[in-house]
CSV table of C-alpha atoms and ligand atoms in Angstrom, one decimal:
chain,number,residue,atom,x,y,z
A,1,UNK,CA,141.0,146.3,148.8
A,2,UNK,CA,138.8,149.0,149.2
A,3,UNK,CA,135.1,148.1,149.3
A,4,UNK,CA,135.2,144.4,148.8
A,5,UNK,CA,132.0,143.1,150.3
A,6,UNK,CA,131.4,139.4,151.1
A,7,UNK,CA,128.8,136.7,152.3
A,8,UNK,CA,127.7,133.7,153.4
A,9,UNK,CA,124.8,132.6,152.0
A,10,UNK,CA,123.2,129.3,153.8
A,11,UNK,CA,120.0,127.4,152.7
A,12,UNK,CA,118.6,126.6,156.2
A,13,UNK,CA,117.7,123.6,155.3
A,14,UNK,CA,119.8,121.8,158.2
A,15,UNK,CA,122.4,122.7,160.7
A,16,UNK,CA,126.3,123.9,159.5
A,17,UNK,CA,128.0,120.6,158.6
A,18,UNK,CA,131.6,120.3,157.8
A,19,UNK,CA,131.6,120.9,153.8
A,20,UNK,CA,129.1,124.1,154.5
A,21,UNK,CA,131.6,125.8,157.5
A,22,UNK,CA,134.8,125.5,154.8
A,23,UNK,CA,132.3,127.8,152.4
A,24,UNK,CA,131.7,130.4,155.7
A,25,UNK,CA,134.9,129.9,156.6
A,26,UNK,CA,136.5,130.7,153.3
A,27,UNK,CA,134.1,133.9,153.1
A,28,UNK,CA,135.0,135.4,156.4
A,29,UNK,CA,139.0,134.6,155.5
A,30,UNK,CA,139.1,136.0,152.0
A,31,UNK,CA,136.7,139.2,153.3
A,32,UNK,CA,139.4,139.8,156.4
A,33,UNK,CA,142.6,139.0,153.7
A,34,UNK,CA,141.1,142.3,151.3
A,35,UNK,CA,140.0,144.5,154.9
A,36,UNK,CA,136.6,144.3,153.6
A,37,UNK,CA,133.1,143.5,155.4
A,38,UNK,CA,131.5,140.0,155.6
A,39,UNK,CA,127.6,139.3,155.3
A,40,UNK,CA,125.4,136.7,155.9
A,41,UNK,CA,122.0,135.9,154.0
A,42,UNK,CA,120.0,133.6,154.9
A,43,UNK,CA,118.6,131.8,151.7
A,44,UNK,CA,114.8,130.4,152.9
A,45,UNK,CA,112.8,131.2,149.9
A,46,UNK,CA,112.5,127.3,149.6
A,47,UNK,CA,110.3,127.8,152.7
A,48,UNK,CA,108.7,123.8,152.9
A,49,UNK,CA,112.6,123.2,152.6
A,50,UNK,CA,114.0,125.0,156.0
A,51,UNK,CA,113.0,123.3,159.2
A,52,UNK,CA,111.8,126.4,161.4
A,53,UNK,CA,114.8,127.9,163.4
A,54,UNK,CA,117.6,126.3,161.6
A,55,UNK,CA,118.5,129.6,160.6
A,56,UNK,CA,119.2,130.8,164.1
A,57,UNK,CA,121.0,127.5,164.4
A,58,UNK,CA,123.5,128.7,161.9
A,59,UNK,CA,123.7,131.9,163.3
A,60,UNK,CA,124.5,130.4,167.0
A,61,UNK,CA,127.5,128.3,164.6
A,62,UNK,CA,128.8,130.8,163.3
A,63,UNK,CA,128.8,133.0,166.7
A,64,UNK,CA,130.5,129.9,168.6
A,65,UNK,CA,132.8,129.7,166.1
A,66,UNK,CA,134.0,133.3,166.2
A,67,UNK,CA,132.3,133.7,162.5
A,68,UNK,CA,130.7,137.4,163.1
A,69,UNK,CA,128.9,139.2,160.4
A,70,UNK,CA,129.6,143.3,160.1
A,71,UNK,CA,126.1,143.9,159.3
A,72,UNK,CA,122.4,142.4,160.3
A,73,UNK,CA,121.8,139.1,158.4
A,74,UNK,CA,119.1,139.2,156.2
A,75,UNK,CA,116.1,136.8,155.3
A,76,UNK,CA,115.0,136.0,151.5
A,77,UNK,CA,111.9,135.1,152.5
A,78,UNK,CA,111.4,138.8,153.3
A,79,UNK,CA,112.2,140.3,150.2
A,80,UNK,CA,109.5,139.0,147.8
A,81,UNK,CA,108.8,142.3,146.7
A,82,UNK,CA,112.4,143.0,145.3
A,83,UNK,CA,112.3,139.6,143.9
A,84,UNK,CA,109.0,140.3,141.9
A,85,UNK,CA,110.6,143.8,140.8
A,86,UNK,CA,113.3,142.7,138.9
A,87,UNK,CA,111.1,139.8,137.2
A,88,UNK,CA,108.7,142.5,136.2
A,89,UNK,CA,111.7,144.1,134.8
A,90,UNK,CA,112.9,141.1,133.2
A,91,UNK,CA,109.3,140.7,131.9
A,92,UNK,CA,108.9,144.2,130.2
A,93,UNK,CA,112.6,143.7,128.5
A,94,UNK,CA,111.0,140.4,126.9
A,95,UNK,CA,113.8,137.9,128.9
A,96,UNK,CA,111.4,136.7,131.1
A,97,UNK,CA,108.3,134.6,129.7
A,98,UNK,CA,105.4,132.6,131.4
A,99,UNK,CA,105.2,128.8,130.9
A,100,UNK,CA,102.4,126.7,130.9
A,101,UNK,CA,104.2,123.4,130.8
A,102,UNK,CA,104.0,120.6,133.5
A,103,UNK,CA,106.7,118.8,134.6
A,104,UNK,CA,105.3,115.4,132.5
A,105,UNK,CA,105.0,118.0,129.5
A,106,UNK,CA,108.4,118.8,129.6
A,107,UNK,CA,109.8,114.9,130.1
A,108,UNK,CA,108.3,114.3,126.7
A,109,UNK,CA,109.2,117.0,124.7
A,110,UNK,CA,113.0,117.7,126.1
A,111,UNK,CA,113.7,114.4,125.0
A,112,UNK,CA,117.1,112.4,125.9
A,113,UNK,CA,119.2,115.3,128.2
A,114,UNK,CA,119.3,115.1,131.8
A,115,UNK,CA,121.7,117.6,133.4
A,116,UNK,CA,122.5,116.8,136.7
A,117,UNK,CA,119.3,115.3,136.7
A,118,UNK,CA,117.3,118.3,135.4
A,119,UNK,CA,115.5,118.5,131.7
A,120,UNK,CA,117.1,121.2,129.2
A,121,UNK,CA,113.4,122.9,128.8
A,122,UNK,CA,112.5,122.5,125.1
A,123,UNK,CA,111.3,126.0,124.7
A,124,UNK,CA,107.5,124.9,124.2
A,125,UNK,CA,106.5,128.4,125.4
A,126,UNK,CA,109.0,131.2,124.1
A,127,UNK,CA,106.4,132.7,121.8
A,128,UNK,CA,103.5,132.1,123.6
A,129,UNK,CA,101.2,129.9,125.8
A,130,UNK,CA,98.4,129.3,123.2
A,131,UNK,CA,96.0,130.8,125.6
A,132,UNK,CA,97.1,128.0,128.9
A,133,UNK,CA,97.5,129.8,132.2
A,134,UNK,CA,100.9,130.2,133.1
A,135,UNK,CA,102.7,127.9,135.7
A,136,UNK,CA,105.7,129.5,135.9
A,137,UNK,CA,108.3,131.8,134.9
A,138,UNK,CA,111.5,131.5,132.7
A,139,UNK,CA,114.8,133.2,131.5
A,140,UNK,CA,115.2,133.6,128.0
A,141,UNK,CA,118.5,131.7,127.9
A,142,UNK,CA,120.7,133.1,125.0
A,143,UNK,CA,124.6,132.6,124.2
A,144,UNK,CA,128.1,131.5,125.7
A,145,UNK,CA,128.8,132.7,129.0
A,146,UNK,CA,132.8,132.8,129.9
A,147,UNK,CA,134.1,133.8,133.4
A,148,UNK,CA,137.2,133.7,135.6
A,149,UNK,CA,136.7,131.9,138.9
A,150,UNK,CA,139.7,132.7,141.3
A,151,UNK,CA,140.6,129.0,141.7
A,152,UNK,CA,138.9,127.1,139.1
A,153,UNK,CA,140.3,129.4,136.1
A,154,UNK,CA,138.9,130.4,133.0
A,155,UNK,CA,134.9,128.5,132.8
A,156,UNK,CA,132.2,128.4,129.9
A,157,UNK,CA,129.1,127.4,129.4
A,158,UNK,CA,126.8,127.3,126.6
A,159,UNK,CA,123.5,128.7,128.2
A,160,UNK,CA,121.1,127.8,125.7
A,161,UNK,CA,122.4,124.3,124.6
A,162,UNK,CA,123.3,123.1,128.2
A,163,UNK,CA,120.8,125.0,130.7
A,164,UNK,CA,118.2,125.8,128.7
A,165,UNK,CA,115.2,128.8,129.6
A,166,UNK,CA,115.8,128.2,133.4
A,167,UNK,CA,113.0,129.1,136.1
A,168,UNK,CA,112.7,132.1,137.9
A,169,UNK,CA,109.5,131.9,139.4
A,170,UNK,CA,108.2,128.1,140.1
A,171,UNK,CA,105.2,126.8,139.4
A,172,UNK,CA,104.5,126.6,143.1
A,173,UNK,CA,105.1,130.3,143.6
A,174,UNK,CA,108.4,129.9,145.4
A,175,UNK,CA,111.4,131.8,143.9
A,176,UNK,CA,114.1,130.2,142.6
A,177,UNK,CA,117.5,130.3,143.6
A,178,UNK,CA,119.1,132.1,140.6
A,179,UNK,CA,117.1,135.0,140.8
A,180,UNK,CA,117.3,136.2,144.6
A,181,UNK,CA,120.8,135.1,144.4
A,182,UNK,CA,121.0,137.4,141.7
A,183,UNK,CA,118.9,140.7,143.1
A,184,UNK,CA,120.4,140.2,146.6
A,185,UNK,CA,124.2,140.1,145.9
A,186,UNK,CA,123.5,143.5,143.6
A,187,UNK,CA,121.5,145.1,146.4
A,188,UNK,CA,124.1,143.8,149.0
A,189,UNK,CA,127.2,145.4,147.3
A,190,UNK,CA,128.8,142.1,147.2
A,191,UNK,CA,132.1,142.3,145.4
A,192,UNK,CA,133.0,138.7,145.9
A,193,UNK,CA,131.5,135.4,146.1
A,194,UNK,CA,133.0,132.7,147.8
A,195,UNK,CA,131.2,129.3,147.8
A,196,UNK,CA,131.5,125.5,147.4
A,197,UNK,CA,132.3,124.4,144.0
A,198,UNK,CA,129.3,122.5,143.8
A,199,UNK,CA,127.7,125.7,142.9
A,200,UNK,CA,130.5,126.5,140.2
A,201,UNK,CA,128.0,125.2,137.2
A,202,UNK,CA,125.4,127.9,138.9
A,203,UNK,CA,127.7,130.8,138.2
A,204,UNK,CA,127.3,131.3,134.6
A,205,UNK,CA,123.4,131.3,135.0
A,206,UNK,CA,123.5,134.5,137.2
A,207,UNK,CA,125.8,136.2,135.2
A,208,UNK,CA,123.1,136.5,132.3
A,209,UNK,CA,120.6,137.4,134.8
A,210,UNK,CA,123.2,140.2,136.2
A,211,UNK,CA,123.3,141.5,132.6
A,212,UNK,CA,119.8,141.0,131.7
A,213,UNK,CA,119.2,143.1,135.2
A,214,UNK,CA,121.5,146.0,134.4
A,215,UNK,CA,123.7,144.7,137.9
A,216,UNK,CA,127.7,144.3,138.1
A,217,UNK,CA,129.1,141.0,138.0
A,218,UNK,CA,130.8,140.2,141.6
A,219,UNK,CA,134.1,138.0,141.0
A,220,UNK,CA,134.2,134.8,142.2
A,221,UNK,CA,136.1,131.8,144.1
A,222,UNK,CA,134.6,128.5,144.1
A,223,UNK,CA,136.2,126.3,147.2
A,224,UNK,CA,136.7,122.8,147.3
A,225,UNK,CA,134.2,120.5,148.0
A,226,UNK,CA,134.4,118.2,151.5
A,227,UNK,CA,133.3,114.6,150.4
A,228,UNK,CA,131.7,112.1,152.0
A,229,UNK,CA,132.4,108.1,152.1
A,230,UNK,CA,130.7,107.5,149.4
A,231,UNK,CA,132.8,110.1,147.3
A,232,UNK,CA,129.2,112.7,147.3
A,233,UNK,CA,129.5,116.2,148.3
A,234,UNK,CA,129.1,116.2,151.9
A,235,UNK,CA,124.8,116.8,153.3
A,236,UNK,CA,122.7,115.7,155.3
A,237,UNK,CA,121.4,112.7,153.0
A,238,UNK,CA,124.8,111.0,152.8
A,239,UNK,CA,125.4,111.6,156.7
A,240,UNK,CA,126.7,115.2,157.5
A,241,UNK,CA,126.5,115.1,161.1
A,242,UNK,CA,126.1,118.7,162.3
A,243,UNK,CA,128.9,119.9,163.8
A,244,UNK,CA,130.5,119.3,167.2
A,245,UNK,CA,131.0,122.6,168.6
A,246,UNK,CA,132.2,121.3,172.0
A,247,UNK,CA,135.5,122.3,169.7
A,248,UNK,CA,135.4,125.2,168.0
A,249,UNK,CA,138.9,125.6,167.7
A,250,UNK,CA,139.2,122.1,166.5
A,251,UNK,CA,136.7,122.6,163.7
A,252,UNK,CA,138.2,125.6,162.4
A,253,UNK,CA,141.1,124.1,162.4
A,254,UNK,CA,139.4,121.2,159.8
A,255,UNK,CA,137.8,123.2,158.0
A,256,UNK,CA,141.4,125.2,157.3
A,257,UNK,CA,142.9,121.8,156.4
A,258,UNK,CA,140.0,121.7,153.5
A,259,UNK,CA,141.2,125.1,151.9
A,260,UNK,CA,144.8,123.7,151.7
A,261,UNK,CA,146.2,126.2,154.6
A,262,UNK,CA,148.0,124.3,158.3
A,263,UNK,CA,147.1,126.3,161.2
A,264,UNK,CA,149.1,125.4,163.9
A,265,UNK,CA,148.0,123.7,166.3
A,266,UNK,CA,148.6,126.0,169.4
A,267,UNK,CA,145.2,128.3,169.7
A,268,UNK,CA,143.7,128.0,172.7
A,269,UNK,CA,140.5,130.2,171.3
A,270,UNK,CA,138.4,131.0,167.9
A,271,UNK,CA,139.9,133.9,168.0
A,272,UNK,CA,143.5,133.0,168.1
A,273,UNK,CA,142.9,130.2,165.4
A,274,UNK,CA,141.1,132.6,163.6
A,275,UNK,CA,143.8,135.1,163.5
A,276,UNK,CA,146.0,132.3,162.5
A,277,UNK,CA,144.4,131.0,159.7
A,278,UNK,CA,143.7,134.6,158.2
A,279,UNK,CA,147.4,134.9,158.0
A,280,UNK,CA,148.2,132.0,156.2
A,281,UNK,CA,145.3,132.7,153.7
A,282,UNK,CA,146.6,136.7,153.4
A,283,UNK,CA,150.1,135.4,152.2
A,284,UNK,CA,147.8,133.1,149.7
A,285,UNK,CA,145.7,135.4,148.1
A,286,UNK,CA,149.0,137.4,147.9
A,287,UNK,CA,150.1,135.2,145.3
A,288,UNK,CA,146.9,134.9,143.4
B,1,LIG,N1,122.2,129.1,149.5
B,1,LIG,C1,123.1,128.3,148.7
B,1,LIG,C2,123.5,127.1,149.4
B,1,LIG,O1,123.4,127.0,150.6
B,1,LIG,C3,124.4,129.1,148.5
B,1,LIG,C4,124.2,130.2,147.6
B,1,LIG,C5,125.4,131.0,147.2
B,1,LIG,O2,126.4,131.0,148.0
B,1,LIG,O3,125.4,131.6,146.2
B,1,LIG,O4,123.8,126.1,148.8
């Protein structure tokens, strides 16, 4: 397909592990399947989060692996200024409003509805801070968002009722993840994210920022997640050992297994295996 842009987007927040190369690996397959160029970004803004040089870990990963990007890779923690553009934007359009609330404020006022562990924010500060300095920043969340993931099928989500005004600048100053997720896949030309389903429930959230912001929505393909012992996604806290790249071939070979395709077992080289998979993963997307 003409113009289909893809990426890879790691946190470096710890070596490539198995679940995280069947996310790269599905990128750089379903970017190769439509003839169209892969990226990778580099997702720091959670700077205390990202041991220094992971991310050139990852890049040596993906390298051994065969996993090239077309174009430089780029750093969020470089972009600030694009980042505080489109909140300004978002600011002047009303979506965007300053909090005041701490964290303790908003455990007593959001009362009984933890979502995945996070409070639906009560809205305290929608008209106003009554003269408080502002903490942080928030998306005015409004409506029913519907999309079609690839694999998953037709999704929904209630934004207001089941997110709530989400962040999009913390308290702490650090950008969140929705919002230079948001600005970079516009300014990248992405046409198509491919990611771990874990970040399925994250989808609907950028798509209201996309519209807020004026930006295309990209289509998207959620992959299947790798799980560990304990039935958790796959990370470093439940184990992920960083992978054994005495391998390569090996490990792509895995990480195929995980997206449902059966390379044979006969490359000698990334490359080979590589070319292997992509095939089996063409006549796939074929049928979708
Ligand atoms: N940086 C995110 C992560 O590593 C992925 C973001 C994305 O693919 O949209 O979990």
């Amino acid at each position: 397909m003409a113009g289909y842009r893809g990426r890879f987007a790691p946190s470096p927040t710890g070596p490539l592990h198995a679940g995280s190369l069947v996310a790269a690996l599905a990128s750089w397959l379903d970017a190769r399947a439509h003839g169209g160029q892969w990226l990778v970004r580099i997702e720091d803004v959670d700077g205390p989060r990202c041991p220094p040089g992971t991310d050139e870990v990852i890049l040596g990963q993906l390298a051994a692996l065969g996993l090239l990007p077309d174009e430089p890779p780029v750093w969020q923690s470089r972009r600030d200024d694009r980042y505080q553009a489109a909140l300004d934007r978002l600011i002047a359009s009303g979506r965007a409003y300053g909090c005041a609330c701490t964290r303790a404020e908003i455990a007593a006022a959001a009362g009984p509805r933890p979502r995945h562990g996070e409070l639906v924010y009560p809205g305290t500060c929608r008209n106003g801070t009554n003269g408080r300095p502002i903490r942080a920043w928030r998306f005015r969340a409004e409506g029913r968002i519907a999309w079609q993931d690839r694999r998953l099928g037709p999704q929904s989500q209630d934004l207001a009722t089941e997110v709530g005004d989400f962040v999009l600048k913390r308290a702490d100053g650090l950008w969140a993840y929705q919002l230079a997720v948001v600005v970079d896949d516009a300014e990248q030309g992405i046409t198509d994210v491919v990611r771990g389903e874990d970040l399925a429930d994250n989808t609907p959230r950028q798509i209201a920022l996309q519209r807020a912001l004026g930006l295309p929505t990209p289509r998207y393909l959620h992959t299947p997640l790798v799980l560990a012992a304990d039935g958790h996604k796959l990370s470093k806290q439940n184990g992920a050992a960083a992978l054994d790249l005495d391998h390569p071939v090996a490990r792509l070979q895995e990480a195929a297994g995980r997206l449902g395709l059966t390379p044979q077992a006969s490359a000698s080289t990334t490359r080979e295996a590589l070319a292997a998979i992509l095939l089996q993963w063409t006549a796939l997307t074929a049928l979708r």
